[in-house]
Amino acid sequence: MIRQDQDNVSRQRAPKRWRQSCVHNECSLHQLAPYIGKIKSSIARELIATYSKPGDLVVDPFAGAGTIPLEAAIQGRIAFAADISPYARVLSQAKLSPPVALETALQNAEDALAEAQILPLPDLTSIPRWVRCFFHPRTLSESLQFASVVRRVGNEFLMACFLGILHHQRPGFLSFPSSHLVPYLRDKKYPRTAYPEMYGYRALRPRLLSKVRRAYKRFQNPNSIGVSVCQSSVETLNFPSRFDAVITSPPYMNALDYARDNRLRLWFIDPTLAEPVENDVSRRRQAFVDAMISLAKRLRDGLKRRGYCIFVVGEEVHRSFNAHPADVIISIMNDQSRCIRLMKVLTDSIPDVRRTRRECQGVKTEYFLIFQRS
Ligand SMILES: C[S@@+](CC[C@H](N)C(=O)[O-])C[C@H]1O[C@@H](n2cnc3c(N)ncnc32)[C@H](O)[C@@H]1O
């Protein structure tokens, strides 16, 4: 439970409408590719509308899938997105600077497919076994050729579309039957002998072009003027010198493992990346504290007067932590940036259907900590 000893802080439950699904009316760019622990776009939209104005520079230093920056850009704010993860950079960049029209996106896709097709065939024996086991060899060859073209800077939209169809059990995806969010083969549920059609060759071209079309189904053009997307840890990030608002959800301490859960997509973005292993709970807690101290100092230096800072914080119930992460943030903000005061706390319980791992003891309630500079 979050501490009750903060004076003059309004405490409310989040509006009931935040529980409603938004997947059928949100901008389709939000559905380019999955990302664990992403905020609902309807919540991001309301936070931006309430706590910033058109033309404001809105910073999200833990941008993840780019949900908050995309909603900011759709509402005419200037979006500044950063995240430590290369996958988050690709997704955020793709959403914030997509081709202006479906026809352009389809033409870009055809050009990249044609360029990939004339590349030499890759040597599949050099591909790690854990990657190979997800794909038919011909699908894997096409995917490797295509990834090597769209890995180049400027092709993030196509890379994101490709990563969005990388693994699932449905026919529109490239892998053998597997889960969508986190890459696990579902060969026990769908054994090869009983479902041979699920283990055949899956051509990349028709699947990619359908994915591009889906991205433009409910397209809303984001404001691309002044947009910045950086791959950086918050500690080393070059913040803008002055900004109007920060709206962000810091990593949930110990609850989600972004590198492990995105491992297949990360491998296609950069096969040379060493697999980051970060399982030590106390090290993670310290990393969270360090990141938040660094962010609080940047807020003190750069947040404009009357500007808001919103943290969306997951509940952490792991016994090895002696304080709730929301309390950790409140206390760090008190120590590092006294001029930025906590005004309001909203709580929202996360129904099981929205949780990544239904049985886990992890994030059950989200806290929205609303700070304002005096
Ligand atoms: C809760 S997620 C953000 C989700 C995001 N709001 C969305 O809608 O997708 C937290 C993010 O923090 C990133 N992260 C973890 N440690 C970081 C650090 N030290 N600096 C910057 N980003 C970090 C993770 O890669 C992850 O994407």
mmCIF file of C-alpha atoms and ligand atoms in Angstrom, residues 35-40 60-68 82-85 88 232-235 248-252 256 258 287 291 312, ligand 1:
data_model
loop_
_atom_site.group_PDB
_atom_site.id
_atom_site.type_symbol
_atom_site.label_atom_id
_atom_site.label_comp_id
_atom_site.label_asym_id
_atom_site.label_seq_id
_atom_site.Cartn_x
_atom_site.Cartn_y
_atom_site.Cartn_z
ATOM 1 C CA TYR A 35 4.925 -4.904 -25.985
ATOM 2 C CA ILE A 36 4.583 -6.224 -22.444
ATOM 3 C CA GLY A 37 3.263 -3.838 -19.813
ATOM 4 C CA LYS A 38 2.136 -1.135 -22.204
ATOM 5 C CA ILE A 39 -0.333 1.479 -21.026
ATOM 6 C CA LYS A 40 -3.799 1.568 -22.583
ATOM 7 C CA ASP A 60 8.435 10.071 -21.968
ATOM 8 C CA PRO A 61 11.852 8.698 -20.898
ATOM 9 C CA PHE A 62 10.476 5.110 -20.492
ATOM 10 C CA ALA A 63 8.547 5.102 -23.763
ATOM 11 C CA GLY A 64 8.324 1.325 -24.341
ATOM 12 C CA ALA A 65 5.948 0.770 -27.260
ATOM 13 C CA GLY A 66 5.632 4.538 -27.707
ATOM 14 C CA THR A 67 1.975 4.648 -26.602
ATOM 15 C CA ILE A 68 2.233 7.936 -24.694
ATOM 16 C CA ALA A 82 13.381 7.554 -25.068
ATOM 17 C CA ASP A 83 13.942 4.041 -23.769
ATOM 18 C CA ILE A 84 16.907 1.808 -23.043
ATOM 19 C CA SER A 85 15.569 -0.962 -25.328
ATOM 20 C CA ALA A 88 11.251 0.252 -27.912
ATOM 21 C CA SER A 232 19.237 5.632 -24.090
ATOM 22 C CA SER A 233 19.024 4.842 -20.421
ATOM 23 C CA VAL A 234 17.406 7.638 -18.446
ATOM 24 C CA GLU A 235 20.712 8.155 -16.620
ATOM 25 C CA THR A 248 5.735 8.096 -18.238
ATOM 26 C CA SER A 249 5.536 4.612 -16.753
ATOM 27 C CA PRO A 250 8.836 3.511 -15.200
ATOM 28 C CA PRO A 251 9.835 -0.171 -15.411
ATOM 29 C CA TYR A 252 7.863 -2.295 -12.943
ATOM 30 C CA LEU A 256 8.378 -7.700 -16.057
ATOM 31 C CA TYR A 258 11.543 -6.694 -21.117
ATOM 32 C CA ALA A 287 18.723 0.136 -10.802
ATOM 33 C CA ALA A 291 17.004 5.625 -12.648
ATOM 34 C CA VAL A 312 2.198 5.410 -13.861
HETATM 35 C C1 LIG B 1 6.445 0.042 -18.037
HETATM 36 S S1 LIG B 1 7.454 0.039 -19.484
HETATM 37 C C2 LIG B 1 6.871 1.411 -20.387
HETATM 38 C C3 LIG B 1 5.631 1.066 -21.127
HETATM 39 C C4 LIG B 1 5.145 2.190 -22.003
HETATM 40 N N1 LIG B 1 4.487 3.236 -21.255
HETATM 41 C C5 LIG B 1 4.190 1.637 -23.075
HETATM 42 O O1 LIG B 1 3.032 2.028 -23.141
HETATM 43 O O2 LIG B 1 4.648 0.767 -23.832
HETATM 44 C C6 LIG B 1 9.008 0.585 -18.847
HETATM 45 C C7 LIG B 1 10.081 0.765 -19.899
HETATM 46 O O3 LIG B 1 11.259 1.217 -19.246
HETATM 47 C C8 LIG B 1 12.381 0.777 -20.000
HETATM 48 N N2 LIG B 1 13.578 0.894 -19.139
HETATM 49 C C9 LIG B 1 14.005 0.067 -18.163
HETATM 50 N N3 LIG B 1 15.087 0.585 -17.547
HETATM 51 C C10 LIG B 1 15.353 1.777 -18.162
HETATM 52 C C11 LIG B 1 16.328 2.807 -17.981
HETATM 53 N N4 LIG B 1 17.281 2.702 -17.034
HETATM 54 N N5 LIG B 1 16.296 3.888 -18.784
HETATM 55 C C12 LIG B 1 15.339 4.004 -19.748
HETATM 56 N N6 LIG B 1 14.395 3.055 -19.978
HETATM 57 C C13 LIG B 1 14.396 1.961 -19.187
HETATM 58 C C14 LIG B 1 11.997 -0.631 -20.433
HETATM 59 O O4 LIG B 1 12.714 -1.020 -21.592
HETATM 60 C C15 LIG B 1 10.490 -0.485 -20.676
HETATM 61 O O5 LIG B 1 10.223 -0.270 -22.030
#
